[in-house]
Short mmCIF file of C-alpha atoms and ligand atoms in Angstrom, two decimals:
data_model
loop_
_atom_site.label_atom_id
_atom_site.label_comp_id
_atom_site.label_asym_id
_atom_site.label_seq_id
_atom_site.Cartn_x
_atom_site.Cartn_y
_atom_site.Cartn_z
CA UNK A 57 0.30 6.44 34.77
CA UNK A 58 1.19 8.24 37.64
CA UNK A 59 -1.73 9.80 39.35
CA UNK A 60 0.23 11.69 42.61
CA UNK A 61 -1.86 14.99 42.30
CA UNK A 62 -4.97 13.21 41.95
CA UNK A 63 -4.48 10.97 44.68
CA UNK A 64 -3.84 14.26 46.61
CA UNK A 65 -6.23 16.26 45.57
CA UNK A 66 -9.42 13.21 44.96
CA UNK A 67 -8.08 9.70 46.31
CA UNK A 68 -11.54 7.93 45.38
CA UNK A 69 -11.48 9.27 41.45
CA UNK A 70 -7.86 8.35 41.76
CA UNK A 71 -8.39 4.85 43.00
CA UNK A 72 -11.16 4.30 40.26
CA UNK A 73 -8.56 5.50 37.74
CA UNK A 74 -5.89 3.01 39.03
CA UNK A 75 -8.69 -0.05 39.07
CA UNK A 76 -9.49 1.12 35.07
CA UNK A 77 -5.48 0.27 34.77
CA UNK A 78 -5.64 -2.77 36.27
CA UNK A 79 -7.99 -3.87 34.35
CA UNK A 80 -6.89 -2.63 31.28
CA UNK A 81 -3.77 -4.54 32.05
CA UNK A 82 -5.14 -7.97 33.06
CA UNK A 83 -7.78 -8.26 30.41
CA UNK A 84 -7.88 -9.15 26.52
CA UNK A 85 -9.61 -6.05 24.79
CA UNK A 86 -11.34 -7.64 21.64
CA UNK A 87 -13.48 -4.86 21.06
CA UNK A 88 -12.82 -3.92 17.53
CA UNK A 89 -13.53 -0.14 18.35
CA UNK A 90 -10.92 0.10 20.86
CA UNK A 91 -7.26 0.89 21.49
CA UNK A 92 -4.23 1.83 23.44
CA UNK A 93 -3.59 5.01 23.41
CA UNK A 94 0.23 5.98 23.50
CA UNK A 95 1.78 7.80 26.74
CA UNK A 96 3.24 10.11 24.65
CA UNK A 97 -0.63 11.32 22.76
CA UNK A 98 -2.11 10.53 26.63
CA UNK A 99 0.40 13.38 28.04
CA UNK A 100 -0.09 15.77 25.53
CA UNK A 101 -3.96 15.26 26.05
CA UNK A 102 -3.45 15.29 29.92
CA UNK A 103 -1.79 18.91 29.31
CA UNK A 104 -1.89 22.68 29.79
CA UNK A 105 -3.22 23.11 26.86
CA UNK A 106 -6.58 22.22 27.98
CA UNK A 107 -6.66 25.45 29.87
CA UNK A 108 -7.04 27.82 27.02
CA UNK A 109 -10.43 29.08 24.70
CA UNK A 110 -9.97 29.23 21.09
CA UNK A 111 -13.13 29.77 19.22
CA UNK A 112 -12.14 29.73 15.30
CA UNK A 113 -9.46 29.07 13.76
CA UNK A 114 -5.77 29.37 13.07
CA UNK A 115 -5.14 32.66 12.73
CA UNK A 116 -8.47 34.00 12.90
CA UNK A 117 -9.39 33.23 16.92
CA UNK A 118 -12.05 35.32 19.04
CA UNK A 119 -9.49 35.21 21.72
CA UNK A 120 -6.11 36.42 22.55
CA UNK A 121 -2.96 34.47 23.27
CA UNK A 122 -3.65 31.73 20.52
CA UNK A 123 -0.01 31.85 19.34
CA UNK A 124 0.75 28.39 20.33
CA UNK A 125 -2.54 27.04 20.03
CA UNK A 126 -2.54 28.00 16.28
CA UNK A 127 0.77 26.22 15.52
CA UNK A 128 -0.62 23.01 17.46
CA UNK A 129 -3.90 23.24 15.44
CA UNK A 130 -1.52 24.05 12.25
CA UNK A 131 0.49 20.68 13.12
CA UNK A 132 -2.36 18.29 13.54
CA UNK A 133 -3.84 19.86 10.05
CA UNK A 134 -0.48 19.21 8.22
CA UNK A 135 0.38 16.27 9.28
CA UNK A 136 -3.25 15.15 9.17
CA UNK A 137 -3.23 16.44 5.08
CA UNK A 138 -0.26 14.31 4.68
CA UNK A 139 -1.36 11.25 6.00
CA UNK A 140 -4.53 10.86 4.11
CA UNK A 141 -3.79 12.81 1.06
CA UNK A 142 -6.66 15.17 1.82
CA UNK A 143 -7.67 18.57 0.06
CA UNK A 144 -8.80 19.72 3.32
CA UNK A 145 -9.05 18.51 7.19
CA UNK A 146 -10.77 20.03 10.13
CA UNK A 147 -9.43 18.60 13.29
CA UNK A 148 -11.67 20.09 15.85
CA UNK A 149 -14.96 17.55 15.80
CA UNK A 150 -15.25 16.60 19.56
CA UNK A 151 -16.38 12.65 18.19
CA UNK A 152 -16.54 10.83 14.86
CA UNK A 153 -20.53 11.62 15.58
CA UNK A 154 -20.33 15.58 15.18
CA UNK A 155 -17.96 14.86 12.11
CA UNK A 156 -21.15 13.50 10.84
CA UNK A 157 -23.13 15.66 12.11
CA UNK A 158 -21.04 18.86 10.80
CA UNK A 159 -20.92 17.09 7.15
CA UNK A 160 -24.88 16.75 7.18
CA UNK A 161 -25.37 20.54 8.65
CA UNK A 162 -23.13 21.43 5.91
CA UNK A 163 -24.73 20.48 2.50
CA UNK A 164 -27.99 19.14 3.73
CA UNK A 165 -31.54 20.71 4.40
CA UNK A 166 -33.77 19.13 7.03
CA UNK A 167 -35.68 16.44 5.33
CA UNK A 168 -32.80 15.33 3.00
CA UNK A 169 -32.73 11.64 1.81
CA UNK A 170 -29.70 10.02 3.14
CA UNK A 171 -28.65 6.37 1.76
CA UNK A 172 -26.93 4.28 4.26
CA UNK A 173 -25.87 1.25 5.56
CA UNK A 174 -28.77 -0.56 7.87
CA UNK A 175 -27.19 -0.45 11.53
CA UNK A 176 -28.46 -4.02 11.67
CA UNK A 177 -25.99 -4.59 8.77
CA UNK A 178 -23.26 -3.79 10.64
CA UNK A 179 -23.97 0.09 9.89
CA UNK A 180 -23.70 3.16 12.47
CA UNK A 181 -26.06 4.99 15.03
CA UNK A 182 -25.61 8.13 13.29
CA UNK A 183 -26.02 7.28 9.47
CA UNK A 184 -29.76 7.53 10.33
CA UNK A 185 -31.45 5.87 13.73
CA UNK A 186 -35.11 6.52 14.29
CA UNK A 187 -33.73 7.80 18.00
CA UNK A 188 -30.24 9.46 16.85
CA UNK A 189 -30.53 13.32 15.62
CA UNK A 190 -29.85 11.91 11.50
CA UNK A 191 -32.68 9.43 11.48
CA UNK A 192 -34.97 12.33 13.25
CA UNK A 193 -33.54 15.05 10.81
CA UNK A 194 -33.56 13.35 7.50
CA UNK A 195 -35.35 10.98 5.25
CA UNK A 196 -33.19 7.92 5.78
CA UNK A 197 -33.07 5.14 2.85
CA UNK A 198 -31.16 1.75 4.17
CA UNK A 199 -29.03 -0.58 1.94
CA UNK A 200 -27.75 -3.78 3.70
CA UNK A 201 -25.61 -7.02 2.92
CA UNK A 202 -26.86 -9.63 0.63
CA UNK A 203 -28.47 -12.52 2.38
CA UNK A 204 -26.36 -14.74 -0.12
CA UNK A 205 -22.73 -13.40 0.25
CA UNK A 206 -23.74 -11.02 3.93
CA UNK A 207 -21.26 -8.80 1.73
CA UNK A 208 -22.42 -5.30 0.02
CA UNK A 209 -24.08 -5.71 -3.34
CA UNK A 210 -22.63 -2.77 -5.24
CA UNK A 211 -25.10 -3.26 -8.27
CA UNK A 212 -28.02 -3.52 -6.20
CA UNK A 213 -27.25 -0.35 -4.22
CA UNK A 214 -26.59 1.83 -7.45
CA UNK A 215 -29.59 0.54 -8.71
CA UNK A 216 -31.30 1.53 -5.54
CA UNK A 217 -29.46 4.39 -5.68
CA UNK A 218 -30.57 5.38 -8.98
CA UNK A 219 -34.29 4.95 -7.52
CA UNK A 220 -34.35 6.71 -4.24
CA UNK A 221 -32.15 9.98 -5.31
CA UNK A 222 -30.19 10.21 -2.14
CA UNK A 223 -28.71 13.89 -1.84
CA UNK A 224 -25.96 12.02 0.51
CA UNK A 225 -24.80 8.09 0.29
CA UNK A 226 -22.61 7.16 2.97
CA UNK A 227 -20.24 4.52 3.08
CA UNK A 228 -19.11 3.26 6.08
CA UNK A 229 -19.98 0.68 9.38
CA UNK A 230 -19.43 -0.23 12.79
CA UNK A 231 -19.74 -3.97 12.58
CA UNK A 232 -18.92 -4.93 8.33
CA UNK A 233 -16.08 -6.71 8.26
CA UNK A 234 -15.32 -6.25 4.59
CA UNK A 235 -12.81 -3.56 3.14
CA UNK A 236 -15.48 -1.07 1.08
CA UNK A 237 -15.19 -0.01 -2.27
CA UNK A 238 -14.92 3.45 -1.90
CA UNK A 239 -13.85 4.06 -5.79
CA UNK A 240 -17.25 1.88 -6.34
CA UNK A 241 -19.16 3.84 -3.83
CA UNK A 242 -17.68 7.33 -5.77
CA UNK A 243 -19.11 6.02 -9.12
CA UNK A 244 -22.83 4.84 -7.28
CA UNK A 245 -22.69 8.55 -6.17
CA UNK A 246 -21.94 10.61 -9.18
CA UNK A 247 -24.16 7.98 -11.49
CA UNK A 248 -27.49 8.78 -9.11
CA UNK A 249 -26.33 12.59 -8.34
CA UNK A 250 -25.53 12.24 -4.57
CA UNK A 251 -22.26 13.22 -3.03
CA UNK A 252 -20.30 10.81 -1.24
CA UNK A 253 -19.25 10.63 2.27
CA UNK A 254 -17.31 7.69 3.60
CA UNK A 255 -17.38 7.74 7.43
CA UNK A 256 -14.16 5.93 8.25
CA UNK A 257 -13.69 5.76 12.16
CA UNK A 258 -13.45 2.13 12.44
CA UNK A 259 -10.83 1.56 9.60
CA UNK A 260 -8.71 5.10 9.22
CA UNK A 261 -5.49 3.58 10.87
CA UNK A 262 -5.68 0.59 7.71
CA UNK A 263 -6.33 3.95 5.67
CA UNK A 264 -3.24 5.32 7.38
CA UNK A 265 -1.23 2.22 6.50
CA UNK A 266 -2.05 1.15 3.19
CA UNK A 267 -4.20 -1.94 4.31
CA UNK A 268 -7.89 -0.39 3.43
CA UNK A 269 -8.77 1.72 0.06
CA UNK A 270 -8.16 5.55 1.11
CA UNK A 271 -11.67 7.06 0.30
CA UNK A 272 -9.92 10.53 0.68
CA UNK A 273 -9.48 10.92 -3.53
CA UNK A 274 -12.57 9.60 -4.32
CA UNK A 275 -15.50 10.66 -1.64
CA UNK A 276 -16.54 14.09 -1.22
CA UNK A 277 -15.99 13.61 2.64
CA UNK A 278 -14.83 11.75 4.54
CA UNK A 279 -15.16 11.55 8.68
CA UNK A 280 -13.40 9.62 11.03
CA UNK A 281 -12.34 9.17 14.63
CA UNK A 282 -8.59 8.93 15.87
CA UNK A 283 -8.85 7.08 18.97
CA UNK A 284 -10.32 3.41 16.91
CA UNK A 285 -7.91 1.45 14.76
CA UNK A 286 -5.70 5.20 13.98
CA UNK A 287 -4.32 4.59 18.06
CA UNK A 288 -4.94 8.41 19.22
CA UNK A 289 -7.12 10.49 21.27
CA UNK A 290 -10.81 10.11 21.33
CA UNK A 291 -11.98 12.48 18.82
CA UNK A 292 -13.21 13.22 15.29
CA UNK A 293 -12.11 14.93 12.06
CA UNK A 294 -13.38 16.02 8.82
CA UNK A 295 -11.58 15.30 5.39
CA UNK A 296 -13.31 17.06 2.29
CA UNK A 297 -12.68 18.38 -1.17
CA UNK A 298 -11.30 22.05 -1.40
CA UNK A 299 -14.51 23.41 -2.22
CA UNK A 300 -16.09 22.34 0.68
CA UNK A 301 -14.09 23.41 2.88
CA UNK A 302 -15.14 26.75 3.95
CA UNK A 303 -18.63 25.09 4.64
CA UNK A 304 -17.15 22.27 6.78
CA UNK A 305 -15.09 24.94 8.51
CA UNK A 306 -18.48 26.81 9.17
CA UNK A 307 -20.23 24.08 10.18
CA UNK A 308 -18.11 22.76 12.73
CA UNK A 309 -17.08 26.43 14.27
CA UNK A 310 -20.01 28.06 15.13
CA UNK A 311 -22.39 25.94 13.64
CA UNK A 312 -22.15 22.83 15.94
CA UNK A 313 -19.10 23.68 18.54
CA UNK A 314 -17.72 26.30 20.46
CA UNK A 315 -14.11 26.22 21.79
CA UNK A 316 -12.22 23.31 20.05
CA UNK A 317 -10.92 20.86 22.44
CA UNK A 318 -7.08 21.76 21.86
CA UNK A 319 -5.43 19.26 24.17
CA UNK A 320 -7.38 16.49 22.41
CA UNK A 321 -6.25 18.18 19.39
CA UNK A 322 -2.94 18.26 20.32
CA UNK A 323 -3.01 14.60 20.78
CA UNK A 324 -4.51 14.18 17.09
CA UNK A 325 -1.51 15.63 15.71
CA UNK A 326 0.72 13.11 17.46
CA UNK A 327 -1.32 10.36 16.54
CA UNK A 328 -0.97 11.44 12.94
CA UNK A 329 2.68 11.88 13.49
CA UNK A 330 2.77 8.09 14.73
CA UNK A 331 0.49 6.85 12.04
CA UNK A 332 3.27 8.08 9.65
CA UNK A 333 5.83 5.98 10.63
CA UNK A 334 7.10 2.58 9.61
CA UNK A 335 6.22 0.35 13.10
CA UNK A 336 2.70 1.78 12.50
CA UNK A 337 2.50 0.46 8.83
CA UNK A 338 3.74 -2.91 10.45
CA UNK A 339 1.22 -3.05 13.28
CA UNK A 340 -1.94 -2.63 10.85
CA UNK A 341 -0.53 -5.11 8.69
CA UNK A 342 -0.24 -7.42 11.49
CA UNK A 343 -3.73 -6.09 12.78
CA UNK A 344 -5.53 -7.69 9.54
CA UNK A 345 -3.51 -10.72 9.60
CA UNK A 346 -4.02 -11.28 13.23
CA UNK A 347 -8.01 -10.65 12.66
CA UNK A 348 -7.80 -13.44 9.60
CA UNK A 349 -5.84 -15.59 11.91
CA UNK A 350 -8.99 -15.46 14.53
CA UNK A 351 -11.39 -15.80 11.37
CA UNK A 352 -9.61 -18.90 10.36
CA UNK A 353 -9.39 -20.37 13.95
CA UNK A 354 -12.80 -20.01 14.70
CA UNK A 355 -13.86 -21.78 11.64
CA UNK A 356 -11.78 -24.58 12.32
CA UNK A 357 -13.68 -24.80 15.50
CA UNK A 358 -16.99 -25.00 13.67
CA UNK A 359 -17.71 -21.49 14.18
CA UNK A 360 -19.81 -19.35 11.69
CA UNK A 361 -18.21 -16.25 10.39
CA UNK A 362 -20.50 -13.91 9.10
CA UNK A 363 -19.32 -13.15 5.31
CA UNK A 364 -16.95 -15.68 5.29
CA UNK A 365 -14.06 -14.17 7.00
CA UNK A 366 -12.60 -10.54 6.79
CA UNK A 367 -10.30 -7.56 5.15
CA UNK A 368 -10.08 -5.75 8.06
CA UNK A 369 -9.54 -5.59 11.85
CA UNK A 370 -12.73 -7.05 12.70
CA UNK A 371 -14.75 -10.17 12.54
CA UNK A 372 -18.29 -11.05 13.19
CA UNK A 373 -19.21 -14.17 15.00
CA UNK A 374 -22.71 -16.09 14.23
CA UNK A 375 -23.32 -18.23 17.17
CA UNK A 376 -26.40 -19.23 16.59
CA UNK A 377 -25.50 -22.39 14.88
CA UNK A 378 -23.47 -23.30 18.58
CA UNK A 379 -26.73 -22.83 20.34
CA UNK A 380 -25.43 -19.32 21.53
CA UNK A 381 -26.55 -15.96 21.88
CA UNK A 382 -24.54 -12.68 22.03
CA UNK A 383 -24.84 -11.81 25.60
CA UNK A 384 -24.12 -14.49 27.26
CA UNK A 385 -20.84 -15.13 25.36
CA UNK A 386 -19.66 -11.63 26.32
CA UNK A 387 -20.69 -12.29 30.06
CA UNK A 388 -18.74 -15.71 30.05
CA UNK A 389 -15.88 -14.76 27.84
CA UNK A 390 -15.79 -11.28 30.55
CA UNK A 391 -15.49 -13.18 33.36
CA UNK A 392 -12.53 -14.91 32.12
CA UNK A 393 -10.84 -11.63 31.26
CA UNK A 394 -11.37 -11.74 27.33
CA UNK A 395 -13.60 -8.62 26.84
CA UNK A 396 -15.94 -8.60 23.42
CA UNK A 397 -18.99 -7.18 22.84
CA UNK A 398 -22.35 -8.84 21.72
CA UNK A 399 -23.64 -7.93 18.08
CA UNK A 400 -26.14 -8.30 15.84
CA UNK A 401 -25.58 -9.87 12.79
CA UNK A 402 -27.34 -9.43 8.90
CA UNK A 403 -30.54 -10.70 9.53
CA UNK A 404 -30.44 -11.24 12.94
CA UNK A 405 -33.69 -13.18 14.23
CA UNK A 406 -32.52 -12.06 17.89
CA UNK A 407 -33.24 -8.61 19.28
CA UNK A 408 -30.56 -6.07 19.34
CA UNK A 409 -30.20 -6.02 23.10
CA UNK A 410 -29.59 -9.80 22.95
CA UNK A 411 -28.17 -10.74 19.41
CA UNK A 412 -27.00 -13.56 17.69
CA UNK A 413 -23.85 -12.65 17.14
CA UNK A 414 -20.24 -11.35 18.94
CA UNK A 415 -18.03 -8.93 17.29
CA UNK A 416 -14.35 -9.20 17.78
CA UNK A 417 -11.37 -7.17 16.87
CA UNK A 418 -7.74 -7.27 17.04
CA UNK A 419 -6.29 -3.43 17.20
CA UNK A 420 -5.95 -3.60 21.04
CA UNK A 421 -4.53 -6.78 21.45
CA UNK A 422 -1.97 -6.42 18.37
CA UNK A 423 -1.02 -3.07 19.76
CA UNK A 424 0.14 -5.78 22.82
CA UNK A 425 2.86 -7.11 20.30
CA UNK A 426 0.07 -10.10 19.80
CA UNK A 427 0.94 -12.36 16.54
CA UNK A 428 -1.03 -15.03 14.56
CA UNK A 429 -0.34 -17.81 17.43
CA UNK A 430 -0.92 -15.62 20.01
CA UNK A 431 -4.56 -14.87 18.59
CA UNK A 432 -5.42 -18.58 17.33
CA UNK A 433 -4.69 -19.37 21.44
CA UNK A 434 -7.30 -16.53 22.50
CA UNK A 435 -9.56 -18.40 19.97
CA UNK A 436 -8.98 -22.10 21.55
CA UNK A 437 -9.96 -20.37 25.18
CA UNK A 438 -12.75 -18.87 23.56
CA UNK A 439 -13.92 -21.96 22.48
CA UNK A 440 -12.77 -23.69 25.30
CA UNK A 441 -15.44 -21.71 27.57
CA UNK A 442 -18.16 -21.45 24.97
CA UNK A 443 -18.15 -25.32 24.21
CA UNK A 444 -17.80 -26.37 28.20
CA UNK A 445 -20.89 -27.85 29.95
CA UNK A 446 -20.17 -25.27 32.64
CA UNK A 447 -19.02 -22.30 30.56
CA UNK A 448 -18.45 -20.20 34.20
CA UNK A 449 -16.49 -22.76 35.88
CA UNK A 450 -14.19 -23.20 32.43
CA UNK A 451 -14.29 -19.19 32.12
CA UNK A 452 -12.18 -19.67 35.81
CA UNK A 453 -10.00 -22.01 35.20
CA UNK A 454 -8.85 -20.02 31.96
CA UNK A 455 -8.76 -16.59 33.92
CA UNK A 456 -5.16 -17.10 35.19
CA UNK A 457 -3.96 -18.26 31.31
CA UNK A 458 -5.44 -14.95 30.57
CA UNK A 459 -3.90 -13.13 33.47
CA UNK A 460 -0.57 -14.56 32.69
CA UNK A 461 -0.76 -13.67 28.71
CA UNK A 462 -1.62 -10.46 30.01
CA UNK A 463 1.96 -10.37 31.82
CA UNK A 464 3.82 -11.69 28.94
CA UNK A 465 2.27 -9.26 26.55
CA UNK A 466 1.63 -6.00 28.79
CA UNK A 467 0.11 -2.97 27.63
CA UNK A 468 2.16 -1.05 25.39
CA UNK A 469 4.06 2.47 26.83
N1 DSN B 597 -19.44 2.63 19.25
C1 DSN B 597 -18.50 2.41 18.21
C2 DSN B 597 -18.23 0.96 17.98
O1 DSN B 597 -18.08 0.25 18.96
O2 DSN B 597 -18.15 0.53 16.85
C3 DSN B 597 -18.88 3.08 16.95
O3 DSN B 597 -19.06 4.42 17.20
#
């Protein structure tokens, strides 16, 4: 990117801007909740339109000169309709957290039972943590994994289901490398009189692309963010049934926002656009197969993949049975440019801080042009730094491999 004016007007933010694209550029991004970002969504986020207030909604604004602004919101909703077959879609949630947040304020009372996935399952901050605003607000029920397959256990969760009463079950993780059932989830929710919402950040781009069940006809709601495996801005967004969505609507603007973020919004619409398109069907098909390609690798290597392998983008990593912990994998793997991020896994005996496990993903490096062979040779480094006597010194000696993979894959434009 070309940062003239800010170099002008604020040389050191522009110099820390140029280092984050230099490293962007000479590292491996396996973190399965990130992406690249287009040029074309970064410009249109990196616009004017970031200059103007407009509190409500198309066509009914609290401020003047919305014209524009209400065919840019109107174009992210349409196209945003299209692509997931929804009833209804508010595009203004600042993060895939207030899309939460906005579907909770909007059909539960303080003190509601929630049933979701344990975030020590591979579930998310805000589907109920002691510390985050849902696990404070609510009366949180967890299910988890089976300790047999580490996959969901659909009976056992509608029968707990059936027990607890949920008013809200949510479907959806952060680290579960399985595709979910959301037609499954749909009948668990109607058979125990809960609604459904299936929080889709981390998988909406297989949504997008046929490669992951689109909860969108079956779940009441459905949140997600754009800037995971969909390839857009960081943001949120709210799909729902028809008759919800005045309450959504209300919920988001003025319950829990003020002026929508339209630049962002702006670059939600394009990233729906893209999402539509043929090359973007192809990358998230190459996305899982390049994340079953790692899954394989590893396990040739003797690694332990938690569940067996995985449907979607991600994978989780045991490394206990290696003598490993979480941390110190990330630190090594870091230093030779392959960035990952420690985990928990399902019945982790480690603490969260340092877990058993690593989590890896494949959107960012696919979006690279990266293939099956490309991946299983980021696995043999992997290993080839985890399994050294002196994991540092083999972490440098792959660094300039890295660095020149890096060159022959760049970042995409
Ligand atoms: N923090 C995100 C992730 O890494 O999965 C989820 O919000």
């Amino acid at each position: 990117m070309n940062f003239d004016a800010l170099k002008r007007d604020d040389p050191a933010l522009a110099e820390l801007l140029a280092n984050e694209q230099r490293r962007q550029a000479e590292t491996i991004d396996l973190i399965a909740s990130e992406n690249f970002c287009p040029r074309s969504i970064r410009q249109a986020v990196g616009s004017v339109l970031t200059d103007k207030y407009a509190e409500g909604y198309p066509a009914h604004r609290w401020y003047g000169g919305c014209a524009v602004i209400d065919a840019v919101e109107q174009l992210a909703i349409e196209r945003g309709r299209r692509l997931f077959g929804a009833e209804h879609i508010n595009v203004q949630p600042h993060s895939g957290s207030q899309a939460n947040m906005a579907v909770y304020f909007a059909v539960l009372e303080p003190g509601a039972t929630i049933l979701s996935m344990d975030l020590a399952h591979g579930g998310h901050l805000t589907h109920g943590k002691k510390a985050n605003f849902s696990g404070r607000l609510y009366r949180i029920e967890h299910y988890g994994v089976s300790p047999e397959t580490e996959q969901i256990d659909y009976d056992a969760l509608a029968r707990q289901a059936r027990r607890v009463r949920p008013h809200l079950i949510i479907g959806g993780a952060s680290a579960y490398p399985r595709a979910i059932d959301c037609a499954r989830l749909a009948e668990i929710a109607r058979g125990s009189g809960a609604r459904l919402l299936v929080d889709m950040a981390h998988f909406a781009g297989l949504v997008a692309a046929g490669q992951h069940p689109d909860p969108a006809p079956v779940a009441d709601f459905v949140t997600g963010t754009t800037h995971k495996t969909l390839r857009g801005p960081r943001g949120g967004f709210v799909i729902c049934k028809s008759e919800y969505a005045k309450t959504i609507d209300h919920a988001v603007f003025p319950g829990l926002q003020g002026g929508p973020l339209m630049h962002v919004i702006a670059g939600k619409a394009a990233a729906f656009q893209l999402a539509m398109t043929e090359a973007f069907r192809r990358y998230q098909a190459q996305v899982v197969a390049n994340a079953r390609a790692m899954a394989d690798e590893l396990a040739s290597l003797g690694y332990r993949i938690v569940s067996g392998g995985t449907d979607t983008h991600l994978l989780l990593v045991d490394l206990s049975p290696k003598g490993l912990a979480g941390a110190q994998a990330q630190a090594w793997l870091g230093r030779a440019g392959i960035v990952a991020n420690k985990n928990a896994i399902p019945f982790d005996s480690r603490p969260p801080v340092d877990p058993s496990g690593i989590r890896l993903g494949t959107p960012s490096v696919t979006a690279r042009g990266a293939r099956e062979a490309d991946v299983r040779r980021i696995v043999r480094w992997i290993h080839r730094i985890l399994a050294a006597g002196d994991p540092p010194a083999e972490a440098d000696a792959v660094r300039p491999e890295v660095l020149d993979f890096c060159r022959t894959l760049p970042v995409p434009d």
